[in-house]
Short mmCIF file of C-alpha atoms in Angstrom, two decimals:
data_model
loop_
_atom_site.label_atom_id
_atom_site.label_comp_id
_atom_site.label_asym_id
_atom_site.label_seq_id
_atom_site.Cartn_x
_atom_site.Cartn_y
_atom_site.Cartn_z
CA UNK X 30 92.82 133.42 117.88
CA UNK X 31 89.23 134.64 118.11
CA UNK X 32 87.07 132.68 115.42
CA UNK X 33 83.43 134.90 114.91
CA UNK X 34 80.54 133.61 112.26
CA UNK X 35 79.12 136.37 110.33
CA UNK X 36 76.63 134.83 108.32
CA UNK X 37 75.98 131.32 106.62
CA UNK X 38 73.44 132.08 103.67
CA UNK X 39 73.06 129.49 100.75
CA UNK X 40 75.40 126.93 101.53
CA UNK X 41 78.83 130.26 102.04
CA UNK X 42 79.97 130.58 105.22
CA UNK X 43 81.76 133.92 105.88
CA UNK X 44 83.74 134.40 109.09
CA UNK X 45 86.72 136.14 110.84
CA UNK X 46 89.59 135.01 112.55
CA UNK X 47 91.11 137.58 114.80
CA UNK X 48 95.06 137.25 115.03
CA UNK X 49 96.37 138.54 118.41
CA UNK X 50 100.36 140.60 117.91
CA UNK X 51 101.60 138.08 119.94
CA UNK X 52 100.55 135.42 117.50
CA UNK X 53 101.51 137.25 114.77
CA UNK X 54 105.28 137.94 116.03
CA UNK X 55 105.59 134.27 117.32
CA UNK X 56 105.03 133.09 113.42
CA UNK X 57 107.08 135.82 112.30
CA UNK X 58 110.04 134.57 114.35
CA UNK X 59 109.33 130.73 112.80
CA UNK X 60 109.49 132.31 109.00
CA UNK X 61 112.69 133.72 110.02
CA UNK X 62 114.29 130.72 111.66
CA UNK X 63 112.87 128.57 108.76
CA UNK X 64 114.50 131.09 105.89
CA UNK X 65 116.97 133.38 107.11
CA UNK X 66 119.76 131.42 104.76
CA UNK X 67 117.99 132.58 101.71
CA UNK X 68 119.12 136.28 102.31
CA UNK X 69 122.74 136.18 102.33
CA UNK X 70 123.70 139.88 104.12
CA UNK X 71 127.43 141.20 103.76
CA UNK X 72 129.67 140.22 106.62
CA UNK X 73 127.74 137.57 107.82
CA UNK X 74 128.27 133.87 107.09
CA UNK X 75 124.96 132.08 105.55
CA UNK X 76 121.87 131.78 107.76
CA UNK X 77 124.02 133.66 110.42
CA UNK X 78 122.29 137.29 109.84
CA UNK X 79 120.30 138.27 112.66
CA UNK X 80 116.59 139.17 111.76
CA UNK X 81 116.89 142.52 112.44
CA UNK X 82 119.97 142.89 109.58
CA UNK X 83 118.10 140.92 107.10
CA UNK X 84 114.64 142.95 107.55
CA UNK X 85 117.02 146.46 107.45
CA UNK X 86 118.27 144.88 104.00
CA UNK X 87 115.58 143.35 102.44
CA UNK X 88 112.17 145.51 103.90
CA UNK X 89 110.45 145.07 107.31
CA UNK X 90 108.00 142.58 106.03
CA UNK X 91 110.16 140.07 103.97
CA UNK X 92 108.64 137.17 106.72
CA UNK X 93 105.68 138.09 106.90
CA UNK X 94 104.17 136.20 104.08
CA UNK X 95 105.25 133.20 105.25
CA UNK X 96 103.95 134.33 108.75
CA UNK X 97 100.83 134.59 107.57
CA UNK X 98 100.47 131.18 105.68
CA UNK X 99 101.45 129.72 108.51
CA UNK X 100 98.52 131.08 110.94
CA UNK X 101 96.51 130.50 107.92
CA UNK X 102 97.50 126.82 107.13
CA UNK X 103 97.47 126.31 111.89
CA UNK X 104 94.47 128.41 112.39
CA UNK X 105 91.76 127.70 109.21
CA UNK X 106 91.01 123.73 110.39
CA UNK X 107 90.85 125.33 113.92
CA UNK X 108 88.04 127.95 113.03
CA UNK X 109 86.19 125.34 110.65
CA UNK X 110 86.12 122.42 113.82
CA UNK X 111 85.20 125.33 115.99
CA UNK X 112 82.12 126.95 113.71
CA UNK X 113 81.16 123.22 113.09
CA UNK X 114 81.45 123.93 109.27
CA UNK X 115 81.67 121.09 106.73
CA UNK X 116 83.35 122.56 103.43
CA UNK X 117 83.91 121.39 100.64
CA UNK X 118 86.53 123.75 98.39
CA UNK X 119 89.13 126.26 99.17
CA UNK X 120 88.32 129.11 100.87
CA UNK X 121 88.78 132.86 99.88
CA UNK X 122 90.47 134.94 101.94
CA UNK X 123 91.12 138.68 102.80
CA UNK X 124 93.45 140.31 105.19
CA UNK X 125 93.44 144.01 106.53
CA UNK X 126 96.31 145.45 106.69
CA UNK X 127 99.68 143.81 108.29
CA UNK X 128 101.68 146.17 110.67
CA UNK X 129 104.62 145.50 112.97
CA UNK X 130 103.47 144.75 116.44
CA UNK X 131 99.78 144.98 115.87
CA UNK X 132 97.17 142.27 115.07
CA UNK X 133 95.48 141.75 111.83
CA UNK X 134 91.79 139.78 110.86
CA UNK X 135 91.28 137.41 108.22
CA UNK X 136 88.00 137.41 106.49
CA UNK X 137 86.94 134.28 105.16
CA UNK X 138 84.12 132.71 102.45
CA UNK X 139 83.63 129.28 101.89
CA UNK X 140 80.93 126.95 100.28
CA UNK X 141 79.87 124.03 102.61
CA UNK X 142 78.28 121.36 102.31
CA UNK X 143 74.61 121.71 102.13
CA UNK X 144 72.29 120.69 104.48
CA UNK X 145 69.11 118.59 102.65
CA UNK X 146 66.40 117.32 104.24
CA UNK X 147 65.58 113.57 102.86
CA UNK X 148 61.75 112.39 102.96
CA UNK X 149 60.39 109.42 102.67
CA UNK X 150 63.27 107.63 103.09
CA UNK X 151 61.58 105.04 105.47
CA UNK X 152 59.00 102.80 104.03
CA UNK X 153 60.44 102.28 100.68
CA UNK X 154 58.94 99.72 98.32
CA UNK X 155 61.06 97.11 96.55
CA UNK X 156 60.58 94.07 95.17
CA UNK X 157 62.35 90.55 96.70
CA UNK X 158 65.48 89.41 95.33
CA UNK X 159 66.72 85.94 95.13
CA UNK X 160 68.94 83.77 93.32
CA UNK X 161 69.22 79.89 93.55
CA UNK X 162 71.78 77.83 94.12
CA UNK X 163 71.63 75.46 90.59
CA UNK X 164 73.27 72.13 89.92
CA UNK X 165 75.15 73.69 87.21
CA UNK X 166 76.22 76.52 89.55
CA UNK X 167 78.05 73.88 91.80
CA UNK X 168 79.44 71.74 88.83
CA UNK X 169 81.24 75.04 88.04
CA UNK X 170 82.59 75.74 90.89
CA UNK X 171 83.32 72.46 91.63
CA UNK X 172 85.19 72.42 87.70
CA UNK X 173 86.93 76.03 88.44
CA UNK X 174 88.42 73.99 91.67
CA UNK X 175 90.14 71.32 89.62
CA UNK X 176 90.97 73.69 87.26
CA UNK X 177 93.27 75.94 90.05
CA UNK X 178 94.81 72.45 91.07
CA UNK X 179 95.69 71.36 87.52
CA UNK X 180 98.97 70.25 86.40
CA UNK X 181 100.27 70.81 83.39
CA UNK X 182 101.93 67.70 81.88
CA UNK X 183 104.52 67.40 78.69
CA UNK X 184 102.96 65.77 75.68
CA UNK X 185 104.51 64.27 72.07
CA UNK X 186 102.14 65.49 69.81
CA UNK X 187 101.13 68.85 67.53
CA UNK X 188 99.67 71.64 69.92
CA UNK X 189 95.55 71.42 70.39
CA UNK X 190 93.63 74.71 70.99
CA UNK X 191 93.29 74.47 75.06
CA UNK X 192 96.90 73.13 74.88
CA UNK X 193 99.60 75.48 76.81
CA UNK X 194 103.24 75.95 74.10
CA UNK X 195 106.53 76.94 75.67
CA UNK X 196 107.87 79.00 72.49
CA UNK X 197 110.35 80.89 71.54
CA UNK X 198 109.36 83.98 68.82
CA UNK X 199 110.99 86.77 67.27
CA UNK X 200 108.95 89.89 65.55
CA UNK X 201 109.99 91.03 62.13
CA UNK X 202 108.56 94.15 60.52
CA UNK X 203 110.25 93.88 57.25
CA UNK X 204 113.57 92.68 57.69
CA UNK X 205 113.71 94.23 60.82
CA UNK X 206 113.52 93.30 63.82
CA UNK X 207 111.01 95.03 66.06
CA UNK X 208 111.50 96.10 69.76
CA UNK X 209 109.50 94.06 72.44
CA UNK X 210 108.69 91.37 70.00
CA UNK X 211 110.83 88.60 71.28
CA UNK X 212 110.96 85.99 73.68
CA UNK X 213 112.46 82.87 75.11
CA UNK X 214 110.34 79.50 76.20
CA UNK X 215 108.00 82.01 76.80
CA UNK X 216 104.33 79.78 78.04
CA UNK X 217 101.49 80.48 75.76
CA UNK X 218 97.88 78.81 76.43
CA UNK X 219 96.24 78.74 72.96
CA UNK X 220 93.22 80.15 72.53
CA UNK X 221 93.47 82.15 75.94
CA UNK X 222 93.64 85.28 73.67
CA UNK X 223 97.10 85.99 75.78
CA UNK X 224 98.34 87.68 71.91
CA UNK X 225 96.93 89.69 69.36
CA UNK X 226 94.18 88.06 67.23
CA UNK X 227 95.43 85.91 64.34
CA UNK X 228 98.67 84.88 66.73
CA UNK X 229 97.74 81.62 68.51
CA UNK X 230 94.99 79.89 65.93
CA UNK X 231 98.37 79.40 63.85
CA UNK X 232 100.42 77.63 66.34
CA UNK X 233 97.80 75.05 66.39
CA UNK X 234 99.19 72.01 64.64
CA UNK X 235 102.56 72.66 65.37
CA UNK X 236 104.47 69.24 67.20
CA UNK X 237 107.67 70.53 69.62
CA UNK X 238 110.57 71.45 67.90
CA UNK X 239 109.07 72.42 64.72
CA UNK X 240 109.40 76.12 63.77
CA UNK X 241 106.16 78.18 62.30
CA UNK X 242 106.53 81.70 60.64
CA UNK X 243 103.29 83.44 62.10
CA UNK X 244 102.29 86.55 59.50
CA UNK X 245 99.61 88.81 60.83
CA UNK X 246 98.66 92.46 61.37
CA UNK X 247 98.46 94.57 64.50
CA UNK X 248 95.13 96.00 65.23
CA UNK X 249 94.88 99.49 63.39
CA UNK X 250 94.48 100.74 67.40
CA UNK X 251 97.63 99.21 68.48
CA UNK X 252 99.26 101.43 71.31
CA UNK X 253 102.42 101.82 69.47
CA UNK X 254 102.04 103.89 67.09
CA UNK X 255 104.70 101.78 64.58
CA UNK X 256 102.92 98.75 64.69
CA UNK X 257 99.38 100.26 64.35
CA UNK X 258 98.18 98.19 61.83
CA UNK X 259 101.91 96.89 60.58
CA UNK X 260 101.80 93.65 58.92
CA UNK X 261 104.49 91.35 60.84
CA UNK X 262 105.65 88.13 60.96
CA UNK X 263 106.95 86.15 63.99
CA UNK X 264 109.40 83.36 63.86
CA UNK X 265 108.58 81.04 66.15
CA UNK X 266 110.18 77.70 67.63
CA UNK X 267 107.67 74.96 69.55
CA UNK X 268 109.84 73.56 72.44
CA UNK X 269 107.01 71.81 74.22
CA UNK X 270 103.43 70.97 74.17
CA UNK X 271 101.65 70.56 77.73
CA UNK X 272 97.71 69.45 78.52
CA UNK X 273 96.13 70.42 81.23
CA UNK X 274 95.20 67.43 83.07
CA UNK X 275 92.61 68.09 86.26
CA UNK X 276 92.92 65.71 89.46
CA UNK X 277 90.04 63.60 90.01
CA UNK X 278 87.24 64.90 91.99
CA UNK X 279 87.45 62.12 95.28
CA UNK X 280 87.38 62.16 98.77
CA UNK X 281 91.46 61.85 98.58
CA UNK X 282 91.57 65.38 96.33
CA UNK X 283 89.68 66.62 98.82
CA UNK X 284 91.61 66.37 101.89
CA UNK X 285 94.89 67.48 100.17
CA UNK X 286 92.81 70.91 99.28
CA UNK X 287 90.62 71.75 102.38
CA UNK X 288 90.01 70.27 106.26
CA UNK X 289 87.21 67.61 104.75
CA UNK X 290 87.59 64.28 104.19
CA UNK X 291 85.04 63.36 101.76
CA UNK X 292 83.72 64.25 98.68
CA UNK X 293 80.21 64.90 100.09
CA UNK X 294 80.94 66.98 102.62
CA UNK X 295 82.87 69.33 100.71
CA UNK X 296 80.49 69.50 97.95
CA UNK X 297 78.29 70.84 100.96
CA UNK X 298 80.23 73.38 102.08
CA UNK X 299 80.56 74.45 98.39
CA UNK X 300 76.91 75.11 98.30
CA UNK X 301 76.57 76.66 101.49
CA UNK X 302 79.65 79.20 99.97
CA UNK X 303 77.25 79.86 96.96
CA UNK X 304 74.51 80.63 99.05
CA UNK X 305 75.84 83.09 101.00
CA UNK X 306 77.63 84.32 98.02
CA UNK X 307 73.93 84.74 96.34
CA UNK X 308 72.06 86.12 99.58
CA UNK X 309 74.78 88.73 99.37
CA UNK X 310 73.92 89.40 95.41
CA UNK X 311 70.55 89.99 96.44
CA UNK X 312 70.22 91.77 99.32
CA UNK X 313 73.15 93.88 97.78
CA UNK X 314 70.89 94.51 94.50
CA UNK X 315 67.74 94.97 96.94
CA UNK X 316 69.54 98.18 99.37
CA UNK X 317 70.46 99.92 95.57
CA UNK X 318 67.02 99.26 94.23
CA UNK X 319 66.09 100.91 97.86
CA UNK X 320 68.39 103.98 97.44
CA UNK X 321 67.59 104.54 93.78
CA UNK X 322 63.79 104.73 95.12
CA UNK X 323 64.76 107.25 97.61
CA UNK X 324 66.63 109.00 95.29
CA UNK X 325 63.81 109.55 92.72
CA UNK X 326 61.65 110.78 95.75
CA UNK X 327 63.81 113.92 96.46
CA UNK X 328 64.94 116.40 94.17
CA UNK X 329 67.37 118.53 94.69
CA UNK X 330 71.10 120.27 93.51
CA UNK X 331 74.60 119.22 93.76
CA UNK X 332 77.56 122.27 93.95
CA UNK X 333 79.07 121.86 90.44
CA UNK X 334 82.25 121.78 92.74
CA UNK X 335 81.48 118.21 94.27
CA UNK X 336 80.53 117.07 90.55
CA UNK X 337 83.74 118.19 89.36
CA UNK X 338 85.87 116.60 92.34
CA UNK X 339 84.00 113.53 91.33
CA UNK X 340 84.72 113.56 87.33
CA UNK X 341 88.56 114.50 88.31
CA UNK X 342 88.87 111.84 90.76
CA UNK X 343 87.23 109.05 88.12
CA UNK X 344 89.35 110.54 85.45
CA UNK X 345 92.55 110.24 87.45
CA UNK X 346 91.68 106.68 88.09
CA UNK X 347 90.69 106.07 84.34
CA UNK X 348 94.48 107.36 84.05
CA UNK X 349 96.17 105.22 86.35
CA UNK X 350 94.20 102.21 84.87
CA UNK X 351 95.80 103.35 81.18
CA UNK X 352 98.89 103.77 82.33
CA UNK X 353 99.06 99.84 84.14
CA UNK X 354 98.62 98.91 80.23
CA UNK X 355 101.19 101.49 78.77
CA UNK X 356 99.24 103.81 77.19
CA UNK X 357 98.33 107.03 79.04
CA UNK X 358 95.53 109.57 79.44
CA UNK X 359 96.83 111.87 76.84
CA UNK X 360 97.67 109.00 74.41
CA UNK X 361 94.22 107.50 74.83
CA UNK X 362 93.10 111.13 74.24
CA UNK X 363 95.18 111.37 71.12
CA UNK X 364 93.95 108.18 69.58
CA UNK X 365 90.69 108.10 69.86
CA UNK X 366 90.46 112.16 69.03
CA UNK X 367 88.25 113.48 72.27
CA UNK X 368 89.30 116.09 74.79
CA UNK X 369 89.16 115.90 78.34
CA UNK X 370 85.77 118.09 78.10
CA UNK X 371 84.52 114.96 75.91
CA UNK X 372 85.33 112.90 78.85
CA UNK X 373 83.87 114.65 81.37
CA UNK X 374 80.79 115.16 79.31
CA UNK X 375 80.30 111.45 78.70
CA UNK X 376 81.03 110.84 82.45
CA UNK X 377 79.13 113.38 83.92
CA UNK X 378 75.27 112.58 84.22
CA UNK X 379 76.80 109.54 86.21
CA UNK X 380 79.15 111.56 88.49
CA UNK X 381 76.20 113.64 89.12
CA UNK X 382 74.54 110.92 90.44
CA UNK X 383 76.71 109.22 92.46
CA UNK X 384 77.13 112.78 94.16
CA UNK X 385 73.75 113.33 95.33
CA UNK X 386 73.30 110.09 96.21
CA UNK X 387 76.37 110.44 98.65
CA UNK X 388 74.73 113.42 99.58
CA UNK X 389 70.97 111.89 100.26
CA UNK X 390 73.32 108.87 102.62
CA UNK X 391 75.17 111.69 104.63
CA UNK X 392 72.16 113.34 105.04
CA UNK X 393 69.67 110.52 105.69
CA UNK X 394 73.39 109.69 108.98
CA UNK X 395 72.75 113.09 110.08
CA UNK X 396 69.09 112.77 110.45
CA UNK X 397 69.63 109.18 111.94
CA UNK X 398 72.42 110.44 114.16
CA UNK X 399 74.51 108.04 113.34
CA UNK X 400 78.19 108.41 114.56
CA UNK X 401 81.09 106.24 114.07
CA UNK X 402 83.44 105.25 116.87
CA UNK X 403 87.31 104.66 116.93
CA UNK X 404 86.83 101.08 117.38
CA UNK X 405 85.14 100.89 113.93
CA UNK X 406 87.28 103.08 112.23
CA UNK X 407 89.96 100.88 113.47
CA UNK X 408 88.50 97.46 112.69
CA UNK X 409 87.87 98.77 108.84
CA UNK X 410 91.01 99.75 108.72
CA UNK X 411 91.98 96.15 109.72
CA UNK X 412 89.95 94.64 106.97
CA UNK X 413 90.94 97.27 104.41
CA UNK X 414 94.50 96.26 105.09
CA UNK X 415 94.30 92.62 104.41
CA UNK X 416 92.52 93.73 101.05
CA UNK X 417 95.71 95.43 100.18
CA UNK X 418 98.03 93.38 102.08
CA UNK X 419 100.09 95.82 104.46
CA UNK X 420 99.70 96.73 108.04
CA UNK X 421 96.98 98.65 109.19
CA UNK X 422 98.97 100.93 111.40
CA UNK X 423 100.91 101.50 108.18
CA UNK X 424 97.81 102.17 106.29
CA UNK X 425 96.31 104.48 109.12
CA UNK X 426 99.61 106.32 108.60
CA UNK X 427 99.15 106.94 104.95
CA UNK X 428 95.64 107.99 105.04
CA UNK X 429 97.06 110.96 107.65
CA UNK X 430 94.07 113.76 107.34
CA UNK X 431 91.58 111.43 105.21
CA UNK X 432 90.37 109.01 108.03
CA UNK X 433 87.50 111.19 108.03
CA UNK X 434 86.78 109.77 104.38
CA UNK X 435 86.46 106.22 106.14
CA UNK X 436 84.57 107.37 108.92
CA UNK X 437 81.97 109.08 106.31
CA UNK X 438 81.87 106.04 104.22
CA UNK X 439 80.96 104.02 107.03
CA UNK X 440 78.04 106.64 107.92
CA UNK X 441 77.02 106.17 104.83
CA UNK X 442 76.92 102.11 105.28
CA UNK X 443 74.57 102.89 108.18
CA UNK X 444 72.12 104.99 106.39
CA UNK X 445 71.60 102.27 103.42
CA UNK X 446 71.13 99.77 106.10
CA UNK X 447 69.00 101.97 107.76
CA UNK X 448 66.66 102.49 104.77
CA UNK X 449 66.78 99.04 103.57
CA UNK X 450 65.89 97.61 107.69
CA UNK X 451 62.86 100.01 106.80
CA UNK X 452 62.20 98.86 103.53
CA UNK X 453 58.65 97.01 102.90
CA UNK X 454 60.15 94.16 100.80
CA UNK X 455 57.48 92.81 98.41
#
């Protein structure tokens, strides 16, 4: 294949590739090793036709569609890596005419990504972020602690808000019983807002083995739409009432939960945890408060196509996040009465955004000529896979084609560190 640029005007690329007969025969051949059982011929057993019968039968070019997506799908990555071209939406493409034994050209356009040159972007202004590590800051931590290392112990007396109630509870919507509403010694934490409103305030009082018929109404905005606002009532059996009770904070406590063995020092190494935790806060709100100014210095356009790859891609998310509580994109849409247009109206100022500032961080890498080796690529990968606990091989696997994602989000760590190293902090 011969790859030639024609032009590159306003962000379209238009180019050639030139397809030699030889190519063109060799994926002709592959089309009709990969489908020759889908034309059954007359005295020939299924996929046994040779290609000359089955073209005789069903027209010289039946392969060559598939032929030609092939060189398309081999060749098009090929031509882009070769014309250095950085696209970002399907291309259009044109073909002359196909004939046996010859050649053929494919014309194509594409919109890339555009070039912008940032200014300014060194020198920034920004004011100097800090946070404190408080006393009260520490006693919380220190309380959150005890809290993960409570125990939960069995006590003889009517439930307390706080207190956690093994129950048992069955959902009535008239005399009916309703589907999902029932459970056995199921653990409920009053006042941990666990069940709808109204629920738990009424199994406070209640000793263990007492029953208590809770009546209450769904939320008018309840997902299903026959409980929507259905007034219920639960029958409910207290089998036990537990209190949390929280170990004492002592140098013994201590060495059961970490590699110190006292008190003191472990307090320490709790505030030297916060302050790192806060340094990161800051300097974290310091690099945005760095980009935003950069931002405001340069104006420029996004392609309407990135801004709609970004409100798609947040809207597919927004989906997946419905559908973890049961409900749905279209059922949200239904219930609250909006469109998808309504969505992507209320979403889109922001998508905007976030688009051209991706675009001011690849630009401010390219300037920078910053580059991102294998070893890097390799050791986020690493740290990406104990976030979502698999192996990174594994993970490298399933990414396939869109490593180049992580290699760009890393060039775009290196430009914000790059303008915030440059950044006159005041």
């Amino acid at each position: 294949m011969k790859t030639t640029l024609i032009s590159k005007e306003k962000n379209i690329a238009k180019f050639t590739m030139d397809i030699t007969a030889e190519e063109f025969e060799a994926a002709v051949i592959n089309a009709y090793q990969a489908n020759k059982d889908k034309y059954p011929v007359d005295g020939f057993r299924k996929g046994k036709a040779p290609r000359k019968i089955i073209e005789n039968n069903y027209g010289e070019g039946i392969f060559w569609e598939d032929a030609v997506n092939e060189i398309f799908g081999e060749n098009y990555p090929v031509a882009l890596d070769e014309l250095n071209l950085d696209v970002i939406n399907r291309p259009i493409a044109d073909f002359t005419e196909l004939k046996k034994g010859e050649g053929f050209t494919i014309t194509v356009e594409v919109e890339c990504y555009p070039v912008i040159e940032v200014k300014d972007y060194k020198g920034v202004e920004i004011e100097k972020v800090e946070y404190e590590v408080t006393e009260e800051m520490v006693a919380d931590e220190l309380k959150a602690i005890q809290k993960r290392n409570a125990r939960l112990t069995v006590v003889d007396r009517p439930a307390e808000n706080g207190d956690t109630v093994v129950i048992d509870y069955a959902g009535f919507k008239g005399e009916e019983q309703f589907e999902g509403g029932t459970a056995e010694r199921f653990p409920l934490t009053l006042g941990s807002g666990t069940f709808i409103p109204g629920f738990e305030e009424q199994l406070v009082g209640v000793a263990p083995g007492e029953e208590k018929d809770v009546e209450l109404s769904f939320p008018e905005d309840y997902p299903a739409e026959d409980l929507a606002g259905a007034a219920v009532v639960f029958k409910c059996k207290v089998h036990e009432v537990k209190v949390e009770e929280l170990p004492e904070l002592d140098d013994e406590f201590v060495k059961d939960i970490s590699e110190f063995d006292t008190l003191e020092e472990y307090v320490n190494d709790v505030k030297d945890g916060l302050a790192k935790a806060n340094a990161a806060r800051a300097e974290n709100e310091m690099k945005n408060e760095a980009i935003k100014v950069v931002y405001d210095k340069n104006e420029f356009d996004a392609p309407e196509v990135m801004i709609e790859d970004e409100m798609d891609a947040r809207i597919k998310e927004f989906d997946y996040q419905l559908q973890y509580q049961g409900l749905g994109l279209d059922k949200y849409l239904e219930l609250t009465q909006t469109t998808i247009e309504d969505v992507k109206e209320q979403i889109k100022e922001d998508c905007e955004r976030a688009v051209k500032t991706k675009m001011l961080l690849s630009a401010v890498a390219e300037m920078e000529g910053f580059e991102v080796t294998d070893e890097e690529i390799t050791k986020e990968l690493e740290m990406m896979a104990i976030q979502y606990r698999m192996d990174a091989e594994q993970l490298r696997g399933m990414l396939g084609g869109q490593l180049g994602m992580v290699a760009r989000d890393l060039q775009m760590r290196k430009a914000i560190d790059c303008i915030f190293a440059n950044a006159v902090i005041k």
